[in-house]
XYZ file of C-alpha atoms in Angstrom:
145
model
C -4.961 11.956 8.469
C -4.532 8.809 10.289
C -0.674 8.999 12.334
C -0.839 5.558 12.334
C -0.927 5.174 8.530
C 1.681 7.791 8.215
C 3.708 5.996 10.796
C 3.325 2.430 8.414
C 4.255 4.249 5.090
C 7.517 5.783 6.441
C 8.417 2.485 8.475
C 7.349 0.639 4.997
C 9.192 2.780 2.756
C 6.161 3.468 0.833
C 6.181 5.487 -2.233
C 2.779 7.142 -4.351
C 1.441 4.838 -6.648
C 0.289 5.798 -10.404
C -3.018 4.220 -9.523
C -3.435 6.320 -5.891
C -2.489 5.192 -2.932
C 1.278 3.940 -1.407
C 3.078 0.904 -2.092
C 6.595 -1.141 -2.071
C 7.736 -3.958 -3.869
C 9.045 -6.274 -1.553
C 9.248 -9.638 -3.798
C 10.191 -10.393 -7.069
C 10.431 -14.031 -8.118
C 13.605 -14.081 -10.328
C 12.412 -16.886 -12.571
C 13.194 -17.177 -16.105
C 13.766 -13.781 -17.884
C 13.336 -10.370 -16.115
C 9.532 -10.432 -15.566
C 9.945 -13.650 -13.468
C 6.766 -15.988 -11.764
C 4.981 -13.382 -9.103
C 6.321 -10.473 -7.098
C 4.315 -8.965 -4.287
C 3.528 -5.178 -2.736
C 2.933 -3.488 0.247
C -0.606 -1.088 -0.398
C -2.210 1.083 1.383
C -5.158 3.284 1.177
C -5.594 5.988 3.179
C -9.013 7.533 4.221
C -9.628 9.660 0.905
C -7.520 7.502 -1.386
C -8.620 4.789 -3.732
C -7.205 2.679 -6.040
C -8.624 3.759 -9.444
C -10.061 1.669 -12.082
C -7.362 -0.710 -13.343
C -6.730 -4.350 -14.640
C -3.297 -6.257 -15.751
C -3.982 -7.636 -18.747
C -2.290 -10.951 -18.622
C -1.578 -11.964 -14.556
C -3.937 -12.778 -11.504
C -3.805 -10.583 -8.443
C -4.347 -11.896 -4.716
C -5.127 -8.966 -2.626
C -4.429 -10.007 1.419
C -5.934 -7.758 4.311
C -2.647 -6.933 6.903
C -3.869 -3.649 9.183
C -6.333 -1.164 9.655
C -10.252 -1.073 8.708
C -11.674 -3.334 5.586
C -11.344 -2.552 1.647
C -14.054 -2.471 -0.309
C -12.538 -4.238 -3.731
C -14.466 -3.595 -6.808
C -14.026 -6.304 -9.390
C -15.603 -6.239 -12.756
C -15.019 -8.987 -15.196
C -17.014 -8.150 -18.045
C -16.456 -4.371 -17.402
C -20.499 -4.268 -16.848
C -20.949 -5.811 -14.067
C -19.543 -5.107 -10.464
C -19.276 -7.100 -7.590
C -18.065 -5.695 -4.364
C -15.470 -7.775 -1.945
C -14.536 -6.876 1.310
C -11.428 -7.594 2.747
C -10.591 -7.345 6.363
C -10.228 -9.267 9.598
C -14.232 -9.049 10.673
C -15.089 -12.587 9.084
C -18.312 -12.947 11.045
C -19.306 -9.702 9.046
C -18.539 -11.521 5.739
C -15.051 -9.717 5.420
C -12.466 -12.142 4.087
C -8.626 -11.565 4.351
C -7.758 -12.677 0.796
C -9.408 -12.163 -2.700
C -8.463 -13.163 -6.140
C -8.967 -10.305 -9.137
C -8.142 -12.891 -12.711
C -6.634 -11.690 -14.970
C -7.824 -9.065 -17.093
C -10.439 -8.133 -14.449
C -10.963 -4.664 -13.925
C -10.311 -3.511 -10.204
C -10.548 -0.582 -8.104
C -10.336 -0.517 -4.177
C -10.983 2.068 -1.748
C -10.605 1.714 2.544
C -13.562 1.584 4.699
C -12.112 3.269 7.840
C -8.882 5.873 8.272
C -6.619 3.531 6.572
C -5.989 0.069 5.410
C -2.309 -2.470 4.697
C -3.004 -5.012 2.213
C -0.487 -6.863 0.264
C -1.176 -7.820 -3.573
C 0.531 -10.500 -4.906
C 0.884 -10.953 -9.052
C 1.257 -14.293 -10.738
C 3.067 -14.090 -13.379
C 5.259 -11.001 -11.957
C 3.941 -7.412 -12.457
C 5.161 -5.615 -15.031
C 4.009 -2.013 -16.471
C 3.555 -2.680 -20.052
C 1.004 -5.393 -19.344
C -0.989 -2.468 -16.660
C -3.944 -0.447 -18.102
C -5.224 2.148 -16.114
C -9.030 3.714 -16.953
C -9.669 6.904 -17.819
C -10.262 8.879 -14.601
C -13.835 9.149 -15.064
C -14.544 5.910 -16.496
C -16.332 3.258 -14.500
C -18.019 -0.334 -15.321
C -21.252 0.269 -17.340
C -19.314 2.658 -19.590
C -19.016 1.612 -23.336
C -14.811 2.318 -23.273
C -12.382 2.591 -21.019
C-alpha cells in the first residue's frame, strides 16, 4: 500500500467510490436546475483498484492525469470494441494527460504503478440516475451488460 496515496486520500478527503476506487467532488456548476453544466472529481486508483466497467448515459467525461504512475483507460464505444488510453505525464512514451470518454461510452480504468490522481470532469454535471454500472463480470465482447 502506497503511504503516499494514503497520505493524498486523507489530505483530499477522499471517500470509496461505488465503481472502486476514491474520489471527491470538488465542483459543481450551479447552472440551471440542480444537475447544473459540469462538476468535476478528485480519483484515484490505488495499486489493486480499478474502476469497473461503467458509462453515463447522457454526459462526456474528461479524465486529466494529476500524480503518481499512468492509467490505463479502457474505452469502448460500441461495447465490442476496446481501445486502450494511457494517461500520465511520460508523453514521449505516448502517455497523454487528458482523454475524452463521449457519452454513453463504456469505461473502465485501472493504475499502472502503486497509485494514480486523476481528475474527471462531466459535461453536463454528473448525476446518479443517468450512471450505469456493468455487471461485475461483464466486459466488452459480451452480448449484455
Amino acid at each position: 500500500m502506497s503511504a503516499e496515496a494514503e497520505a493524498i486520500i486523507a489530505a483530499l478527503e477522499l471517500q470509496p467510490h461505488p465503481e472502486g476506487g476514491w474520489y471527491s467532488e470538488t465542483f459543481r456548476d450551479a447552472g440551471k436546475g440542480g444537475r447544473g453544466h459540469s462538476t468535476a472529481i478528485y480519483y484515484l486508483l490505488k495499486a489493486g483498484e480499478r474502476s469497473h466497467w461503467h458509462r453515463v448515459r447522457d454526459a462526456a467525461e474528461v479524465w486529466h492525469h494529476y500524480a503518481g504512475g499512468p492509467l490505463a483507460l479502457y474505452r469502448s464505444d460500441d461495447g465490442e470494441r476496446v481501445e486502450t488510453i494511457v494517461l500520465g505525464s511520460g508523453i514521449e512514451r505516448g502517455e497523454r494527460p487528458q482523454a475524452v470518454i463521449p457519452a454513453g461510452s463504456w469505461q473502465a480504468a485501472e493504475p499502472l504503478g502503486s497509485f494514480v490522481l486523476v481528475g474527471c470532469t462531466v459535461a453536463p454535471g454528473f448525476d446518479f440516475s443517468t450512471f450505469e454500472m456493468a455487471a461485475s463480470d461483464w466486459a466488452p465482447g459480451q452480448t449484455s451488460a
